[in-house]
Amino acid sequence: MSEIIQKLRTTQNLSDEELKLILTTDSYDEELTQNADAVRREHYGTDVYLRGLIEFTNYCKNDCLYCGIRKSNQNLSRYRLTEQDILECCKEGYALGFRTFVLQGGEDMYYTDERICNIISEIHKNYPDCAITLSIGEKSYDSYLAYFKAGAERYLLRHETANTEHYSKLHPAKMSCEHRKKCLFNLKKIGYQVGAGMMVSSPFQTLDNIIEDLRFLQELQPQMIGIGPFLSHQDTPFKNKPNGELKPVLKLLGILRLMFPKVLLPATTALGTLHPLGRELGLKTGANVIMPNLSPICVRKKYMLYDNKICTGDESAQCRQCTEQRAKSIGYQVVMSRGDAKDFEKR
């Protein structure tokens, strides 16, 4: 084993220059992949955890420059699922074996704290053995606390970039990098299993930005880290920006697995959109989570954060079966359990 990979695996840390060396030198790729896979097997074996994703609204108050459901997109057909719609998705998902439901949506003010808490409570009452994950953006401390008390246990909030200047180039002026970070620390303080992560190869991103992202994650110590490539959307200001590439994402997945050995690391839909075997390659490089879509087929094409998103026409059962077959084909096994992070202790 080369000295630099051995150091990363042993100490879970490297200097900025050493990290840049791995990120820019192809000769480390195979060794990084092998070690990342070995470390995930040490802690999680060949298990791949499935999360049932329910994209319940594509309304959003924000106007992020990269996002297809941004407020200013007039070409998008908007939708909202009712509480009963969401519960039907959970019913179908539970029958298929899912024991984690991820409620994801834009920052839609129609869903007041009362409505969100009612939805959480109903899911929790009907499926007490399931974990409820939220991915609904920046909220107040009190809102996060209310959701937690209602039964939500996990929260996904990608920080996208930890650099203030870079953040300002991707988001409208009223959004703040510091506020987003504060939200993540508030979530940790309350007791959530927290997920953060960055967009790889986003417009204006530098190598130094990526290093800053890794340092922020070291400070935050999340239980989940979701990363994926920048993929453009035709109805955004970034429509002509080049899409990210596969290799930088895989490199970072490997680095993250070695830096955070017990973290839950998704092989994202965006990775599968970028490359036909993107998710499989992600699993081989340390990832251990996949999120099949449980949303009603009639709305899936409307939740289009980027162009050409995969799996928008599949039945939920098809998504479940396809994911299991893909994982099995490369030597991993789908596990239908809550799949909590190994280093998380409930409060």
C-alpha positions as a printed Julia matrix, in Angstrom:
347×3 Matrix{Float64}:
   0.0    0.0     0.0
   1.33   3.44   -0.85
   2.27   5.58    2.1
  -0.34   8.27    1.45
  -3.3    5.86    1.21
  -2.07   3.96    4.25
  -1.84   7.22    6.19
  -5.39   8.2     5.2
  -6.77   4.79    6.15
  -4.9    4.71    9.46
  -5.3    8.3    10.68
  -8.51   9.33    8.79
  -6.72  12.55    7.9
  -4.2   14.08    5.51
  -2.74  17.5     4.92
  -4.36  19.75    2.33
  -1.52  19.06   -0.09
  -1.8   15.3     0.36
  -5.53  15.4    -0.3
  -4.95  17.47   -3.43
  -2.38  14.93   -4.59
  -4.89  12.07   -4.41
  -7.58  14.18   -6.08
  -5.34  15.1    -9.01
  -3.28  11.91   -9.49
  -4.89   8.99  -11.32
  -2.29   6.47  -10.15
  -3.94   6.34   -6.7
  -7.42   5.54   -8.02
  -7.37   1.74   -7.93
  -5.73   1.62   -4.52
  -8.17   4.19   -3.16
 -11.12   2.14   -4.44
  -9.79  -1.1    -2.95
  -9.14   0.43    0.45
 -12.46   2.26    0.55
 -14.27  -1.0    -0.17
 -12.2   -2.83    2.46
 -13.05  -0.24    5.12
 -16.78  -0.26    4.37
 -16.67  -4.09    4.62
 -14.97  -3.83    8.02
 -17.9   -1.84    9.39
 -20.89  -2.73    7.22
 -19.92  -5.94    5.44
 -21.55  -6.17    2.02
 -24.81  -4.61    3.25
 -26.47  -1.94    1.12
 -29.26  -0.05    2.9
 -32.3    1.06    0.95
 -34.24   4.23    1.75
 -37.68   4.81    0.25
 -37.65   8.29   -1.27
 -40.91  10.26   -1.36
 -40.61  13.54   -3.28
 -43.76  15.19   -1.94
 -43.56  18.75   -3.33
 -41.67  20.53   -6.09
 -42.66  24.02   -4.93
 -39.73  25.98   -3.51
 -39.37  29.52   -2.19
 -35.67  29.57   -3.13
 -34.07  30.47   -6.43
 -30.81  28.49   -6.4
 -29.11  28.97   -9.74
 -28.49  25.26  -10.4
 -31.83  23.75   -9.37
 -34.65  22.74  -11.7
 -37.39  23.36   -9.11
 -36.17  26.9    -8.39
 -38.88  29.49   -7.8
 -38.25  31.28  -11.11
 -38.75  28.21  -13.3
 -42.02  29.03  -15.07
 -41.87  25.91  -17.26
 -42.31  23.48  -14.4
 -45.63  21.82  -13.62
 -45.9   22.13   -9.85
 -47.45  19.58   -7.5
 -48.01  18.79   -3.84
 -48.83  15.39   -2.37
 -51.54  15.23    0.27
 -50.97  13.57    3.61
 -52.98  10.6     2.33
 -50.83  10.43   -0.83
 -47.71  10.28    1.33
 -49.18   7.6     3.59
 -50.07   5.52    0.52
 -46.44   5.75   -0.61
 -45.36   4.54    2.82
 -47.9    1.7     2.74
 -46.58   0.5    -0.6
 -42.98   0.95    0.52
 -43.52  -0.94    3.76
 -45.03  -3.87    1.85
 -41.91  -3.88   -0.34
 -39.71  -4.11    2.76
 -38.57  -0.51    3.23
 -37.9    0.49    6.82
 -36.71   4.04    6.18
 -38.8    6.71    4.48
 -37.18   9.9     3.18
 -39.56  12.85    2.77
 -37.91  15.24    0.34
 -39.18  18.46   -1.13
 -38.47  22.06   -1.93
 -38.83  24.7     0.78
 -42.59  24.91    0.36
 -44.33  27.22    2.81
 -47.66  25.43    2.26
 -46.29  22.67    4.47
 -46.41  24.46    7.79
 -44.76  22.96   10.86
 -48.19  21.72   11.91
 -48.72  19.91    8.6
 -45.21  18.42    8.62
 -45.59  17.27   12.22
 -48.97  15.68   11.44
 -47.45  13.76    8.52
 -44.52  12.6    10.63
 -46.8   11.56   13.48
 -49.05   9.52   11.2
 -46.13   7.7     9.6
 -44.62   7.06   13.02
 -47.93   5.76   14.37
 -48.54   3.44   11.42
 -44.94   2.24   11.04
 -43.24   2.51   14.44
 -40.37   0.24   13.33
 -39.38   2.61   10.53
 -36.99   5.56   10.53
 -38.31   8.87    9.19
 -35.84  11.1     7.38
 -36.58  14.68    6.32
 -34.94  16.63    3.51
 -36.86  19.89    3.37
 -34.2   22.55    3.68
 -33.4   25.33    6.1
 -35.76  25.75    9.05
 -35.6   27.35   12.48
 -34.27  25.51   15.53
 -37.81  25.34   16.93
 -39.14  23.8    13.72
 -36.41  21.15   13.69
 -37.16  20.41   17.34
 -40.88  20.03   16.63
 -40.23  17.57   13.79
 -37.89  15.6    16.05
 -40.48  15.39   18.82
 -43.07  14.26   16.27
 -40.89  11.29   15.33
 -38.37  12.33   12.67
 -34.91  10.96   13.45
 -32.75  11.87   10.48
 -32.3   15.02    8.45
 -30.5   15.49    5.14
 -29.27  18.99    4.32
 -26.46  19.21    1.8
 -24.27  22.18    2.53
 -23.37  22.18   -1.23
 -20.18  24.18   -0.6
 -18.51  25.32    2.62
 -16.87  28.35    1.01
 -18.82  31.58    1.46
 -17.73  33.16   -1.82
 -18.46  30.02   -3.81
 -21.82  29.63   -2.06
 -22.8   33.15   -3.15
 -22.18  32.21   -6.8
 -24.62  29.29   -6.6
 -27.42  30.86   -4.53
 -29.46  34.08   -4.4
 -28.18  36.87   -2.16
 -30.74  36.23    0.58
 -29.33  32.75    1.2
 -26.32  32.41    3.47
 -23.59  29.8     3.73
 -23.26  30.53    7.44
 -26.98  30.05    8.02
 -26.9   26.71    6.24
 -24.01  25.56    8.43
 -25.86  26.8    11.52
 -28.85  24.68   10.54
 -26.65  21.59   10.38
 -25.18  22.21   13.82
 -28.69  22.87   15.21
 -29.82  19.51   13.86
 -26.9   17.78   15.55
 -27.6   19.58   18.8
 -31.21  18.37   18.81
 -30.13  14.77   18.3
 -30.81  13.96   14.66
 -28.7   11.65   12.58
 -27.46  14.36   10.24
 -26.55  14.23    6.57
 -24.51  16.89    4.8
 -22.53  16.88    1.55
 -21.3   18.86   -1.4
 -22.0   19.17   -5.1
 -18.95  17.99   -7.05
 -17.78  19.98  -10.08
 -20.36  22.69   -9.54
 -19.78  25.93  -11.47
 -16.83  27.97  -10.17
 -15.69  25.2    -7.81
 -11.94  25.01   -7.16
  -9.77  22.31   -5.64
  -9.4   24.51   -2.56
 -13.2   24.6    -2.25
 -13.28  20.8    -2.11
 -10.61  20.74    0.6
 -12.67  23.28    2.54
 -15.69  21.0     2.19
 -13.73  18.09    3.63
 -12.56  20.21    6.57
 -16.1   21.35    7.25
 -17.29  17.74    7.29
 -14.53  16.91    9.76
 -15.83  19.68   11.98
 -19.48  18.65   11.65
 -18.94  14.87   11.9
 -22.23  13.93   10.21
 -23.66  10.42   10.2
 -24.42  10.64    6.48
 -22.59  12.32    3.62
 -24.34  12.71    0.29
 -22.3   13.89   -2.67
 -23.07  13.9    -6.35
 -22.01  15.53   -9.61
 -23.32  18.86  -10.83
 -25.85  18.15  -13.57
 -27.36  21.06  -15.47
 -31.03  21.81  -15.99
 -32.33  23.48  -19.14
 -34.47  26.0   -17.22
 -31.78  27.44  -14.95
 -29.11  30.12  -15.36
 -26.54  27.29  -15.37
 -28.12  25.47  -18.32
 -24.97  25.8   -20.42
 -22.49  24.92  -17.68
 -20.68  21.58  -18.24
 -21.88  18.59  -16.29
 -19.59  17.04  -13.72
 -17.64  13.88  -14.49
 -17.66  10.48  -12.86
 -14.05  10.23  -11.71
 -13.97  13.2    -9.27
 -17.1   11.89   -7.52
 -15.64   8.39   -7.16
 -12.36   9.8    -5.84
 -14.23  11.77   -3.21
 -16.41   8.8    -2.25
 -13.23   6.81   -1.6
 -11.64   9.62    0.39
 -14.8   10.11    2.44
 -15.03   6.42    3.28
 -11.45   6.45    4.56
 -11.89   9.73    6.44
 -15.24   8.7     7.95
 -15.12   4.87    8.2
 -18.58   4.47    9.79
 -20.47   7.08    7.79
 -23.54   6.23    5.7
 -22.57   7.08    2.14
 -25.17   7.02   -0.67
 -24.57   6.05   -4.26
 -26.86   8.75   -5.6
 -29.39   8.88   -8.41
 -27.3   11.68   -9.95
 -24.36   9.27  -10.15
 -26.58   6.79  -11.98
 -27.76   9.57  -14.29
 -24.18  10.51  -15.11
 -23.11   6.94  -15.99
 -25.15   3.74  -16.6
 -23.12   1.95  -13.91
 -22.59   5.01  -11.74
 -24.3    3.62   -8.66
 -22.49   0.28   -8.94
 -19.16   2.06   -9.2
 -20.16   4.16   -6.19
 -20.84   1.02   -4.14
 -17.46  -0.38   -5.15
 -15.82   2.82   -3.9
 -17.23   2.76   -0.38
 -20.89   3.78   -0.72
 -23.48   1.7     1.15
 -26.87   3.41    0.68
 -29.26   3.67   -2.29
 -32.57   5.57   -2.34
 -35.15   4.03   -4.71
 -38.11   6.24   -5.53
 -41.49   5.59   -3.89
 -43.15   8.73   -5.27
 -46.26   8.27   -7.44
 -45.21   7.82  -11.07
 -47.5   10.68  -12.11
 -45.29  13.23  -10.33
 -41.78  11.79  -10.74
 -40.98  13.63  -13.97
 -42.0   16.87  -12.24
 -39.36  16.55   -9.52
 -36.55  17.29  -11.92
 -33.62  18.93  -10.13
 -31.49  18.31  -13.23
 -32.08  17.04  -16.77
 -32.37  13.36  -17.75
 -32.95  12.04  -14.23
 -33.23   8.24  -14.22
 -36.01   6.01  -12.81
 -38.82   8.52  -13.36
 -41.07   5.95  -15.06
 -40.48   2.85  -12.95
 -43.01   1.35  -10.55
 -41.82   1.32   -6.94
 -41.54  -2.47   -7.03
 -39.42  -2.2   -10.19
 -37.07   0.27   -8.48
 -36.77  -2.03   -5.49
 -36.06  -5.15   -7.57
 -33.71  -3.39   -9.97
 -31.66  -1.98   -7.1
 -31.38  -5.39   -5.45
 -30.25  -7.02   -8.68
 -27.69  -4.3    -9.38
 -26.18  -4.63   -5.91
 -26.12  -8.42   -6.1
 -24.42  -8.36   -9.51
 -21.3   -6.78   -7.98
 -21.16  -8.78   -4.76
 -23.28  -6.76   -2.32
 -26.6   -7.53   -0.67
 -29.58  -5.28   -0.13
 -30.64  -5.18    3.51
 -34.17  -4.06    4.27
 -33.61  -2.58    7.73
 -33.46   0.86    9.3
 -29.72   0.9     8.69
 -28.64   3.33   11.37
 -25.12   4.74   11.34
 -22.74   2.55   13.31
 -21.38   5.38   15.45
 -24.7    6.99   16.35
 -26.04   6.81   19.88
 -29.64   7.83   20.48
 -30.19  10.48   23.1
